[in-house]
Structure formats: structure tokens, C-alpha cells
Tab-separated table of C-alpha atoms and ligand atoms in Angstrom:
chain	number	residue	atom	x	y	z
A	39	MET	CA	126.571	94.369	110.474
A	40	PHE	CA	129.307	95.904	108.390
A	41	SER	CA	132.149	97.693	110.177
A	42	LYS	CA	131.443	100.969	111.915
A	43	GLU	CA	133.798	102.669	109.443
A	44	LYS	CA	131.462	101.770	106.597
A	45	TYR	CA	128.520	103.496	108.286
A	46	LEU	CA	130.695	106.494	109.196
A	47	ASN	CA	131.854	106.756	105.578
A	48	ARG	CA	128.348	106.451	104.203
A	49	ARG	CA	127.142	109.280	106.455
A	50	LYS	CA	130.252	111.306	105.635
A	51	TYR	CA	129.309	111.162	101.961
A	52	LEU	CA	125.854	112.582	102.743
A	53	ILE	CA	127.435	115.315	104.848
A	54	GLU	CA	129.809	116.243	102.033
A	55	GLN	CA	127.122	116.238	99.359
A	56	LEU	CA	124.440	118.251	101.132
A	57	PRO	CA	124.985	121.993	101.563
A	58	SER	CA	123.534	122.334	105.081
A	59	GLY	CA	120.780	121.350	107.495
A	60	ILE	CA	119.970	118.085	109.192
A	61	VAL	CA	118.996	114.713	107.764
A	62	LEU	CA	116.146	113.017	109.577
A	63	LEU	CA	116.082	109.241	109.006
A	64	PRO	CA	113.432	107.466	111.057
A	65	GLY	CA	113.750	103.702	111.332
A	66	ASN	CA	110.622	101.588	111.049
A	67	GLU	CA	108.217	100.692	113.821
A	68	ARG	CA	106.392	97.412	114.251
A	69	VAL	CA	103.171	97.462	112.238
A	70	PRO	CA	100.058	95.889	113.807
A	71	MET	CA	98.361	93.192	111.739
A	72	ASN	CA	95.038	92.915	113.576
A	73	TYR	CA	95.869	94.370	116.986
A	74	ALA	CA	98.912	96.124	118.387
A	75	GLY	CA	100.408	93.046	120.023
A	76	ASN	CA	100.163	90.938	116.853
A	77	ALA	CA	102.428	92.667	114.381
A	78	TYR	CA	103.620	91.906	110.849
A	79	PRO	CA	107.184	90.577	110.791
A	80	PHE	CA	109.453	93.552	111.437
A	81	ARG	CA	111.330	94.929	108.419
A	82	GLN	CA	113.714	97.798	109.047
A	83	ASP	CA	113.684	100.810	106.733
A	84	SER	CA	116.347	100.289	104.064
A	85	HIS	CA	117.774	103.811	104.292
A	86	PHE	CA	118.109	103.458	108.046
A	87	LEU	CA	119.838	100.114	107.509
A	88	TYR	CA	122.157	101.682	104.950
A	89	TYR	CA	123.303	104.585	107.127
A	90	PHE	CA	123.059	103.072	110.621
A	91	GLY	CA	122.937	99.282	110.132
A	92	ILE	CA	120.718	98.692	113.168
A	93	ASP	CA	117.934	96.166	112.677
A	94	MET	CA	115.683	97.190	115.592
A	95	PRO	CA	112.358	99.039	115.740
A	96	GLY	CA	111.782	102.332	117.527
A	97	LEU	CA	114.912	104.272	116.500
A	98	THR	CA	115.486	107.482	114.578
A	99	GLY	CA	118.800	108.590	113.161
A	100	VAL	CA	119.787	112.212	112.696
A	101	ILE	CA	122.785	113.442	110.725
A	102	ASP	CA	123.790	117.044	111.325
A	103	VAL	CA	125.306	118.186	108.050
A	104	ASP	CA	126.761	121.361	109.616
A	105	SER	CA	128.485	119.826	112.639
A	106	GLY	CA	129.185	116.462	110.977
A	107	GLU	CA	127.777	114.579	113.967
A	108	SER	CA	125.200	111.774	113.965
A	109	TYR	CA	122.700	110.988	116.718
A	110	LEU	CA	120.354	108.166	117.569
A	111	PHE	CA	117.038	108.747	119.299
A	112	GLY	CA	115.304	105.801	120.953
A	113	ASP	CA	114.297	104.275	124.247
A	114	GLU	CA	116.044	101.554	126.205
A	115	VAL	CA	113.986	98.401	126.584
A	116	THR	CA	112.574	98.326	130.125
A	117	LEU	CA	112.955	95.397	132.507
A	118	ASP	CA	109.238	94.661	132.049
A	119	GLU	CA	109.759	94.361	128.303
A	120	LEU	CA	112.962	92.371	128.680
A	121	ILE	CA	111.016	89.675	130.489
A	122	TRP	CA	109.083	89.136	127.263
A	123	VAL	CA	111.716	89.719	124.605
A	124	GLY	CA	114.897	88.481	126.250
A	125	GLU	CA	118.272	90.127	125.944
A	126	TYR	CA	118.308	93.289	123.897
A	127	PRO	CA	121.217	95.573	122.976
A	128	SER	CA	121.411	98.897	124.787
A	129	LEU	CA	121.359	102.194	122.898
A	130	ALA	CA	125.012	102.623	123.819
A	131	GLU	CA	125.910	99.304	122.198
A	132	MET	CA	123.903	100.055	119.074
A	133	SER	CA	125.374	103.542	118.755
A	134	GLU	CA	128.897	102.220	119.199
A	135	LYS	CA	128.411	99.648	116.419
A	136	SER	CA	127.323	102.240	113.895
A	137	GLY	CA	129.834	104.861	115.022
A	138	VAL	CA	127.222	107.295	116.353
A	139	SER	CA	128.627	109.787	118.827
A	140	LYS	CA	125.533	110.585	120.915
A	141	PHE	CA	122.195	108.973	121.710
A	142	PHE	CA	119.106	110.395	123.393
A	143	PRO	CA	115.700	109.270	124.655
A	144	LYS	CA	113.023	109.409	121.997
A	145	MET	CA	111.069	112.161	123.773
A	146	ARG	CA	113.965	114.560	123.110
A	147	LEU	CA	113.523	114.286	119.356
A	148	GLU	CA	110.425	116.451	119.178
A	149	ASN	CA	112.210	119.287	120.986
A	150	TYR	CA	115.329	118.851	118.910
A	151	LEU	CA	113.309	119.201	115.714
A	152	ALA	CA	111.270	122.129	117.077
A	153	THR	CA	114.505	123.972	117.875
A	154	ALA	CA	115.877	123.224	114.425
A	155	LEU	CA	112.708	124.632	112.884
A	156	GLN	CA	112.930	127.768	115.039
A	157	LEU	CA	116.492	128.267	113.874
A	158	LYS	CA	115.203	127.912	110.286
A	159	ARG	CA	117.483	124.969	109.638
A	160	THR	CA	116.589	122.756	106.678
A	161	ILE	CA	115.312	119.360	107.758
A	162	HIS	CA	115.927	116.894	104.956
A	163	TYR	CA	113.667	113.850	105.035
A	164	LEU	CA	112.479	111.233	102.550
A	165	PRO	CA	108.908	110.707	101.323
A	166	PRO	CA	107.220	108.328	103.780
A	167	TYR	CA	105.786	105.048	102.461
A	168	ARG	CA	104.059	104.035	105.700
A	169	ALA	CA	101.062	105.785	107.246
A	170	ASP	CA	102.510	105.818	110.783
A	171	ARG	CA	105.641	107.577	109.509
A	172	LEU	CA	103.551	110.096	107.584
A	173	LEU	CA	101.635	110.982	110.745
A	174	GLN	CA	104.801	111.131	112.817
A	175	LEU	CA	106.474	113.518	110.358
A	176	SER	CA	103.285	115.567	110.194
A	177	GLN	CA	103.382	115.975	113.975
A	178	TRP	CA	107.142	116.625	114.248
A	179	LEU	CA	107.268	119.170	111.426
A	180	SER	CA	103.811	120.767	111.858
A	181	PHE	CA	102.823	119.918	108.297
A	182	THR	CA	99.556	118.447	107.077
A	183	PRO	CA	100.041	114.941	105.657
A	184	ALA	CA	99.799	116.381	102.123
A	185	GLU	CA	102.502	118.949	102.975
A	186	VAL	CA	104.762	116.203	104.362
A	187	LYS	CA	104.868	114.580	100.922
A	188	GLU	CA	105.370	117.897	99.159
A	189	HIS	CA	108.307	118.975	101.322
A	190	ALA	CA	110.333	115.769	101.129
A	191	SER	CA	113.902	116.719	100.231
A	192	ASP	CA	114.717	116.413	96.521
A	193	GLU	CA	118.352	117.124	97.367
A	194	LEU	CA	118.481	114.227	99.816
A	195	ILE	CA	116.699	111.904	97.384
A	196	SER	CA	119.176	112.718	94.661
A	197	VAL	CA	122.263	112.184	96.866
A	198	ILE	CA	120.916	108.903	98.253
A	199	VAL	CA	119.988	107.572	94.809
A	200	ASN	CA	123.530	108.288	93.597
A	201	GLN	CA	125.122	106.736	96.630
A	202	ARG	CA	122.973	103.648	97.125
A	203	SER	CA	122.817	102.778	93.412
A	204	VAL	CA	126.504	101.866	93.312
A	205	LYS	CA	127.268	98.715	95.280
A	206	ASP	CA	130.654	98.068	96.875
A	207	ALA	CA	132.407	94.704	97.157
A	208	ASP	CA	130.825	93.916	100.551
A	209	GLU	CA	127.337	94.551	99.235
A	210	LEU	CA	127.959	92.420	96.141
A	211	ASN	CA	129.295	89.702	98.396
A	212	GLU	CA	126.098	89.776	100.486
A	213	ILE	CA	123.986	89.314	97.366
A	214	GLU	CA	126.196	86.605	95.878
A	215	LEU	CA	126.410	84.592	99.085
A	216	THR	CA	122.645	84.678	99.386
A	217	ILE	CA	122.160	83.502	95.816
A	218	ASN	CA	124.696	80.711	96.326
A	219	GLN	CA	123.552	79.586	99.748
A	220	VAL	CA	119.810	80.168	99.690
A	221	THR	CA	118.201	81.292	96.423
A	222	SER	CA	119.824	78.575	94.270
A	223	GLU	CA	118.543	75.916	96.625
A	224	MET	CA	115.035	77.369	96.357
A	225	PHE	CA	115.119	77.036	92.588
A	226	LEU	CA	116.731	73.585	92.452
A	227	THR	CA	114.120	72.362	94.924
A	228	ALA	CA	111.278	73.896	92.895
A	229	LEU	CA	112.690	72.297	89.749
A	230	ARG	CA	112.861	68.846	91.369
A	231	MET	CA	109.355	69.220	92.797
A	232	SER	CA	107.701	70.347	89.551
A	233	GLU	CA	105.956	67.038	88.844
A	234	PRO	CA	102.348	66.267	87.947
A	235	GLY	CA	100.082	66.095	91.025
A	236	ILE	CA	102.122	68.484	93.202
A	237	LYS	CA	100.384	71.625	94.465
A	238	GLU	CA	101.858	75.067	93.824
A	239	SER	CA	101.411	75.668	97.562
A	240	GLU	CA	103.673	72.697	98.399
A	241	ILE	CA	106.472	74.219	96.324
A	242	VAL	CA	105.934	77.628	97.956
A	243	ALA	CA	106.122	75.949	101.357
A	244	ALA	CA	109.439	74.330	100.370
A	245	ILE	CA	110.811	77.699	99.240
A	246	GLU	CA	109.749	79.297	102.515
A	247	HIS	CA	111.276	76.403	104.439
A	248	ILE	CA	114.642	76.921	102.723
A	249	ALA	CA	114.698	80.649	103.509
A	250	LYS	CA	113.683	80.069	107.135
A	251	ALA	CA	116.087	77.173	107.633
A	252	HIS	CA	118.927	79.476	106.555
A	253	GLY	CA	117.753	82.107	109.032
A	254	CYS	CA	116.657	84.378	106.178
A	255	ARG	CA	113.411	85.740	104.907
A	256	GLN	CA	112.119	85.979	101.381
A	257	SER	CA	112.709	89.318	99.691
A	258	PHE	CA	109.138	89.562	98.366
A	259	ILE	CA	106.008	87.425	98.115
A	260	PRO	CA	107.025	84.635	95.755
A	261	ILE	CA	105.294	83.827	92.487
A	262	CYS	CA	104.925	80.099	91.930
A	263	SER	CA	102.328	79.434	89.313
A	264	VAL	CA	101.279	77.466	86.287
A	265	ASN	CA	99.595	80.712	85.246
A	266	GLY	CA	102.858	82.522	84.663
A	267	HIS	CA	101.104	84.883	82.259
A	268	TYR	CA	99.694	86.743	85.267
A	269	LEU	CA	102.784	88.743	86.044
A	270	HIS	CA	102.535	88.984	89.820
A	271	ASN	CA	100.153	86.145	90.552
A	272	GLU	CA	100.088	85.410	94.281
A	273	SER	CA	97.688	82.465	94.275
A	274	TYR	CA	99.081	78.974	94.889
A	275	ALA	CA	95.891	76.952	94.524
A	276	ASN	CA	96.635	74.894	91.400
A	277	ILE	CA	97.771	71.306	91.108
A	278	LEU	CA	100.514	70.879	88.498
A	279	ARG	CA	99.525	68.959	85.390
A	280	GLU	CA	101.628	67.285	82.684
A	281	GLY	CA	102.122	69.686	79.784
A	282	GLN	CA	102.067	72.864	81.898
A	283	LEU	CA	104.912	75.233	82.687
A	284	LEU	CA	105.666	76.304	86.252
A	285	LEU	CA	106.969	79.856	86.695
A	286	VAL	CA	108.847	80.552	89.930
A	287	ASP	CA	109.889	84.145	90.731
A	288	ALA	CA	111.422	84.296	94.186
A	289	GLY	CA	114.309	85.638	96.198
A	290	SER	CA	115.814	85.700	99.631
A	291	GLU	CA	117.218	88.456	101.802
A	292	SER	CA	120.721	88.206	103.151
A	293	LYS	CA	121.176	88.517	106.913
A	294	MET	CA	121.905	92.202	106.257
A	295	HIS	CA	118.712	92.433	104.178
A	296	TYR	CA	120.180	92.626	100.684
A	297	ALA	CA	117.700	91.141	98.217
A	298	THR	CA	117.974	88.588	95.458
A	299	ASP	CA	115.330	88.155	92.738
A	300	LEU	CA	115.420	85.280	90.261
A	301	THR	CA	112.890	83.713	87.911
A	302	ARG	CA	112.987	80.304	86.299
A	303	VAL	CA	110.411	78.296	84.383
A	304	PHE	CA	110.252	74.511	84.434
A	305	PRO	CA	108.143	72.062	82.451
A	306	VAL	CA	105.951	69.923	84.687
A	307	ALA	CA	106.706	67.040	82.314
A	308	LYS	CA	110.270	65.766	81.993
A	309	THR	CA	110.849	67.844	78.869
A	310	PHE	CA	109.554	71.007	77.198
A	311	THR	CA	107.149	70.534	74.272
A	312	THR	CA	108.384	71.930	70.953
A	313	GLN	CA	106.085	74.942	71.299
A	314	GLN	CA	107.316	75.592	74.857
A	315	ALA	CA	110.949	75.136	73.865
A	316	GLU	CA	110.642	77.625	70.998
A	317	ILE	CA	109.238	80.344	73.231
A	318	TYR	CA	111.607	79.486	76.097
A	319	GLN	CA	114.645	79.732	73.818
A	320	LEU	CA	113.424	83.077	72.532
A	321	VAL	CA	113.195	84.492	76.086
A	322	LEU	CA	116.685	83.194	76.758
A	323	ASP	CA	117.910	84.814	73.527
A	324	MET	CA	116.385	88.116	74.698
A	325	GLN	CA	118.234	87.832	77.998
A	326	MET	CA	121.536	86.880	76.350
A	327	ALA	CA	121.266	89.760	73.875
A	328	ALA	CA	120.631	92.159	76.769
A	329	LEU	CA	123.550	90.825	78.825
A	330	GLN	CA	125.874	91.143	75.882
A	331	MET	CA	124.971	94.784	75.417
A	332	MET	CA	125.113	95.924	79.039
A	333	LYS	CA	128.124	98.077	79.933
A	334	PRO	CA	128.840	101.541	81.338
A	335	GLY	CA	127.592	104.374	79.126
A	336	ILE	CA	124.740	102.412	77.466
A	337	THR	CA	121.234	103.340	78.633
A	338	TYR	CA	119.137	100.541	80.084
A	339	PHE	CA	116.300	101.944	77.987
A	340	SER	CA	118.223	101.025	74.820
A	341	VAL	CA	118.972	97.555	76.223
A	342	HIS	CA	115.257	97.099	76.912
A	343	MET	CA	114.389	98.199	73.368
A	344	HIS	CA	117.016	95.861	71.928
A	345	ALA	CA	115.574	92.883	73.850
A	346	CYS	CA	112.124	93.817	72.486
A	347	LYS	CA	113.526	93.728	68.954
A	348	VAL	CA	114.989	90.267	69.535
A	349	LEU	CA	111.523	89.243	70.718
A	350	VAL	CA	109.856	90.610	67.593
A	351	GLU	CA	112.373	88.982	65.250
A	352	GLY	CA	111.718	85.655	66.985
A	353	LEU	CA	107.944	86.020	66.886
A	354	LYS	CA	108.163	86.927	63.208
A	355	SER	CA	110.041	83.716	62.495
A	356	LEU	CA	107.385	81.769	64.461
A	357	GLY	CA	104.683	83.375	62.306
A	358	LEU	CA	103.056	85.419	65.103
A	359	MET	CA	104.068	88.873	63.883
A	360	ASN	CA	105.220	90.607	60.738
A	361	GLY	CA	106.339	94.080	59.704
A	362	ASP	CA	109.225	96.436	60.361
A	363	THR	CA	110.807	95.449	63.684
A	364	ASP	CA	111.967	98.931	64.705
A	365	GLU	CA	108.595	100.464	63.935
A	366	LEU	CA	106.722	97.709	65.738
A	367	VAL	CA	108.762	98.148	68.886
A	368	GLU	CA	108.592	101.975	68.761
A	369	GLN	CA	104.809	101.744	68.630
A	370	GLY	CA	104.634	99.082	71.358
A	371	ALA	CA	103.053	96.204	69.393
A	372	HIS	CA	105.406	93.737	71.099
A	373	ALA	CA	103.883	94.643	74.487
A	374	LEU	CA	101.061	92.206	73.818
A	375	PHE	CA	103.663	89.527	74.612
A	376	PHE	CA	106.057	91.461	76.879
A	377	PRO	CA	104.094	94.082	78.793
A	378	HIS	CA	106.728	94.926	81.419
A	379	GLY	CA	110.206	96.374	81.699
A	380	LEU	CA	113.463	94.464	81.298
A	381	GLY	CA	114.498	95.011	84.899
A	382	HIS	CA	115.002	97.216	87.918
A	383	LEU	CA	117.670	98.250	90.401
A	384	MET	CA	118.159	95.796	93.261
A	385	GLY	CA	119.879	96.160	96.615
A	386	LEU	CA	118.510	96.552	100.115
A	387	ASP	CA	115.101	96.672	98.429
A	388	VAL	CA	114.154	94.185	95.768
A	389	HIS	CA	113.093	97.197	93.682
A	390	ASP	CA	115.851	99.318	95.096
A	391	MET	CA	114.774	102.717	96.424
A	392	GLU	CA	111.375	102.549	94.768
A	393	ASP	CA	110.068	104.458	97.807
A	394	LEU	CA	111.966	107.487	96.480
A	395	GLY	CA	109.944	107.439	93.265
A	396	GLU	CA	110.764	105.506	90.108
A	397	GLN	CA	111.242	108.773	88.272
A	398	ASN	CA	114.015	109.700	90.723
A	399	THR	CA	115.768	106.333	90.708
A	400	GLY	CA	115.311	105.308	87.087
A	401	TYR	CA	115.163	108.414	84.897
A	402	ASP	CA	116.900	111.772	84.527
A	403	ASP	CA	117.154	114.763	82.165
A	404	GLU	CA	118.791	112.573	79.550
A	405	VAL	CA	116.379	109.623	79.550
A	406	SER	CA	112.690	110.193	80.111
A	407	ARG	CA	110.068	107.599	80.718
A	408	SER	CA	108.140	106.326	77.707
A	409	THR	CA	104.379	106.823	77.637
A	410	VAL	CA	103.814	103.727	75.458
A	411	PHE	CA	102.003	100.754	77.074
A	412	GLY	CA	104.567	98.143	78.090
A	413	THR	CA	107.636	100.311	77.560
A	414	ARG	CA	106.419	102.737	80.210
A	415	TYR	CA	106.718	100.011	82.861
A	416	LEU	CA	110.495	99.981	82.554
A	417	ARG	CA	111.565	101.062	86.036
A	418	TYR	CA	115.128	102.021	85.147
A	419	GLY	CA	116.040	103.657	81.840
A	420	LYS	CA	119.191	105.670	82.651
A	421	LYS	CA	122.763	105.116	81.552
A	422	LEU	CA	124.466	102.139	83.134
A	423	LYS	CA	127.532	102.677	85.282
A	424	GLU	CA	129.986	100.455	87.096
A	425	GLY	CA	128.628	99.028	90.346
A	426	LEU	CA	124.919	99.167	89.532
A	427	VAL	CA	123.002	95.999	90.343
A	428	LEU	CA	119.998	95.356	88.130
A	429	THR	CA	117.734	92.488	87.282
A	430	VAL	CA	117.516	91.331	83.672
A	431	GLU	CA	114.144	89.676	83.310
A	432	PRO	CA	112.660	89.410	79.838
A	433	GLY	CA	109.501	87.399	79.367
A	434	ILE	CA	106.928	86.236	76.856
A	435	TYR	CA	103.343	85.821	77.991
A	436	PHE	CA	100.112	84.797	76.333
A	437	ILE	CA	97.532	86.685	78.397
A	438	PRO	CA	94.093	85.633	77.107
A	439	LEU	CA	92.344	88.748	78.476
A	440	LEU	CA	94.814	91.122	76.817
A	441	ILE	CA	94.821	89.165	73.547
A	442	GLN	CA	90.994	89.213	73.395
A	443	GLN	CA	90.904	92.935	74.095
A	444	TRP	CA	93.513	93.866	71.491
A	445	LYS	CA	91.942	91.524	68.937
A	446	LYS	CA	88.524	93.116	69.523
A	447	GLU	CA	90.050	96.575	69.092
A	448	GLU	CA	91.943	95.327	66.029
A	449	LYS	CA	94.999	96.810	67.651
A	450	PHE	CA	98.166	96.512	65.526
A	451	LYS	CA	96.277	94.029	63.351
A	452	GLN	CA	98.684	94.751	60.489
A	453	TYR	CA	101.556	93.433	62.655
A	454	ILE	CA	99.981	90.747	64.851
A	455	HIS	CA	98.655	87.455	63.474
A	456	TYR	CA	95.830	86.978	65.948
A	457	GLU	CA	94.640	83.752	64.286
A	458	GLN	CA	98.058	82.158	64.930
A	459	ILE	CA	97.980	83.192	68.578
A	460	GLU	CA	94.931	80.981	69.135
A	461	ARG	CA	97.341	78.036	69.354
A	462	TYR	CA	98.993	79.619	72.412
A	463	LEU	CA	95.958	80.559	74.501
A	464	ASN	CA	96.728	77.871	77.126
A	465	PHE	CA	100.454	78.464	77.034
A	466	GLY	CA	100.959	80.533	80.199
A	467	GLY	CA	104.084	82.656	80.436
A	468	ILE	CA	107.846	82.487	80.583
A	469	ARG	CA	110.220	84.856	82.328
A	470	ILE	CA	113.914	84.340	82.990
A	471	GLU	CA	115.481	86.614	85.584
A	472	ASP	CA	119.013	87.031	86.877
A	473	ASP	CA	120.726	89.642	89.049
A	474	VAL	CA	123.582	91.430	87.360
A	475	VAL	CA	126.330	93.888	88.322
A	476	ILE	CA	127.740	96.360	85.824
A	477	THR	CA	131.526	96.031	85.623
A	478	ASN	CA	134.009	98.493	84.105
A	479	SER	CA	133.626	96.961	80.649
A	480	GLY	CA	130.431	94.907	80.669
A	481	CYS	CA	128.351	93.049	83.212
A	482	ARG	CA	128.445	89.922	85.331
A	483	ILE	CA	125.643	87.693	86.591
A	484	LEU	CA	125.806	87.563	90.376
A	485	GLY	CA	126.170	84.218	92.110
A	486	ASN	CA	126.903	80.798	90.739
A	487	PRO	CA	124.820	79.968	87.664
A	488	VAL	CA	121.329	78.674	88.410
A	489	PRO	CA	120.376	76.222	85.612
A	490	LYS	CA	118.501	77.941	82.813
A	491	THR	CA	119.228	76.440	79.399
A	492	ILE	CA	116.721	73.925	78.073
A	493	ALA	CA	119.382	71.197	78.152
A	494	GLU	CA	120.370	71.974	81.771
A	495	ILE	CA	116.777	71.959	82.981
A	496	GLU	CA	115.817	68.790	81.146
A	497	LEU	CA	118.959	67.051	82.412
A	498	LEU	CA	118.071	67.883	86.012
A	499	LYS	CA	114.531	66.623	85.486
A	500	MET	CA	115.753	63.203	84.352
A	501	PRO	CA	115.089	60.433	86.900
B	662	LIG	N1	109.841	89.711	91.730
B	662	LIG	C1	109.440	90.980	91.419
B	662	LIG	C2	110.075	91.419	90.202
B	662	LIG	O1	110.646	90.624	89.498
B	662	LIG	O2	110.119	92.566	89.903
B	663	LIG	MN1	111.375	88.679	90.167
B	664	LIG	MN1	112.605	91.508	89.383
């Protein structure tokens, strides 16, 4: 946990920014997998972690904007339960650690909220992403489930997005330590293991082992596939073969649950083929061009568009496209090869605050979301500012299903040389992803460098 002052200051900011009312921040409950006693691994709600820092189920935090006080509602673990779970902190201990002045049994919460409603106080809450929370809010606030979603507080969303988007030195340190101590090892291990005859599942098991051995968890379900052209492929059934590329997209959570999210691609052979190296270098060029451009005041939308233009220039020189680069990218012809966004916010969530709506976290009055296929998947388009943490993850993919479809529709046939693409139908996909903080004059990749140039990767693959 961070110091109690940090949690007090974070809540103070909310209190200062909101005009009045109370903020209701339920923590997460355990979620049953197949019966109540066999639950999914517990993951605390990220907003609750941010404002209270307590990594335990069954708690709700309340911040009274008018009095400035914060409360915790929850139940002490009974002796019967302690026999099963061992030592457990008391509510008093948990409250003390997050600087909360008063704590109450959970049954008091319903009354507290009913009184607040009678007094016509505004209850600010966030849109629920779990069904149990939706039902709980529906019961507490006497709304139908549809009304619960409708009445989520736009004011609270906006304040939280502003506050949580900017990371302080302690948060950056959490992310960097995790990259250095855990995530890097995952990728170096995957690189060393990417040999003919190894199963994707064996590499995934090694990645999981590293996270667990460090007392961490992974920040999302990892992608470890020779079919890197399927963007979020979660199957690990293939055996690696000479000539293929292995795409690994994985991350770990720090002890405080800050995420990391990296992607690297390794040749299964000792070296990249010429065709693989050409495409790999182009993805790296896209990432480098993006990193060079990123600084406060520039929109991430324009960085994304710039990376797309680098892609098109490269594909033109490889004979896969032709035409006016700006026009091609405006119209979305490049999305055949790069059908996703350049990156997303990252923090306590790997896609930070996506539960609050991508429109709310990634766009504003100044920058609106594109409607063009590919470009519309950019999750964050707004102006960059100091302290933001984003991923930068360009890619190039040869997706046979998409290529066939576009070819059949003769889509952008004046720009795309479909006959040349035939040579790439077994290529797979390449993505290179790093986590980056915006500084006062540019940006900085977080953590020690994880090998990514062709020379670095091939050197590490040498016997
Ligand atoms: N690993 C998920 C993503 O890169 O967005
Ligand atoms: Mn990723
Ligand atoms: Mn990512």
C-alpha cells in the first residue's frame, strides 16, 4: 500500500472537484466460477484500489463531499471464517491504513443511502461492469438495472478520468519495477524458448510461472501465438515450426495492481527471413516515428495517423500499395494491414478506466472518434499531457480472411496490390508494444529496454 496521505490526498481532490453529494465506491466481491465456494481469483475494483488501497473483498467506500469525511462499510471476518482463511486484518486496521475516519457494518449502508436519498443528496457512482454490482446498486438506489446505467455520474467519471490519467512518481515506479523484475523476464524466457518443436502452451506456462514466482499475477490473458495475425488469439495449441514467427503479448501486475503490457515477436528459427525482417523493421519504424512525435500538446490521434503513414510509405516501397499516402490513410486503406489503434491508457487497468467508457477516457470535444474501420479502434485520441501512461503498439498483420473479403469486394483496389499480398498469406502478424510516459518535453519508455531490434533479438537467439 502507498502511504495513508496519498489516499487522503486522492480523496481530497475528488472532494474539491465535485460540487456536492456523496461518492459511492463499492469494492469488488468474489465472483463464483461454478458454485459460490469456487470463485475466480479475486481482483479488486481499480477505483476502490485507487482511493482506498485495500485489496479485500466485501467493502464499500463512501466519500462525503460536503463534510469531507470518508467511510468504509464492511463486515469483520467471523471466527468461523478465520478458521478457514487464517489471519485477516480488522476493519479498524484497514481504515487506519487508508486514512478513513469511520467504519460501519455493511448492513448500515442501505440505511445510510436511503437517508441520503430522502434528503435529496446526489449519490455519485460509476457505471457498473459486473452483474452483481449492477443488482446491488439497483437495490440500494431503487433503480431498475437500466436506470442504474443511465444515472451513473458523468461528473464523477470526468473528475476520475482527469485524476487517474496522470501518474505520479510512485505509480510510475510501480510500473517500472514490474517491467524490470517480472515482465522482462517473461519476454526473455519466451525468446529463449521460441525453438522448433516447443508448444505455445509451454511458453505460456513459463510466463505464468514467472508471474506467480514473483508473487504477481498477469495483467490480462496473454497472447502467445504463431498466428499473430489474430489480434487477441487466446489459443495455445500450436507447436512452433522453423520459419514461423511467435507473437507474445503479455504483462504482469505489480503488487499494488499496476499493469504492464508489452508485445514482442521472435523468429522460431535463429534469424528472421528477409521477408520477415522487412515487415518487422517497418513495424519498428512505425513505433520509433510515433515515439519521436509524442509530447504534451500533440493529439494521440495525430500520432496514430502518422504511424499509419509510415506504414503506407513502407508498404509502397515493398510493392504492396501505391497512391497518395495521406489520402490512403484518411480513407482507411492501410487498415487491411493495421486494423487497430496505436495504443491505450494504462495504469491500474491494462486498458486504464475502460469501464468508464472509451469515449470518456479517450475522446473529448476537441478530438472525436473516427468512424473509419481500423482508425475507429483507437482507444485514446486526445491531446497528450505530462504524466499520461500509454502503450505504443503498432503492428502489421496479414489476415487471410480479411484479405479475401476485401479482395472479393475489390475494396481500395486502386491502392492495394492484392496479387503481391499472395506471397504473405502464411506470414502471420507482427506487433511491437512498449509502455510509455509523457514527460514535459517528449516521452520515455518505462522500464529497462526489452530487446526489440532485429540485431538484438538475433544475437540473443544465437547458441
Ligand atoms: N494486451 C492487450 C492490448 O495490447 O491491448
Ligand atoms: Mn498488449
Ligand atoms: Mn496494449
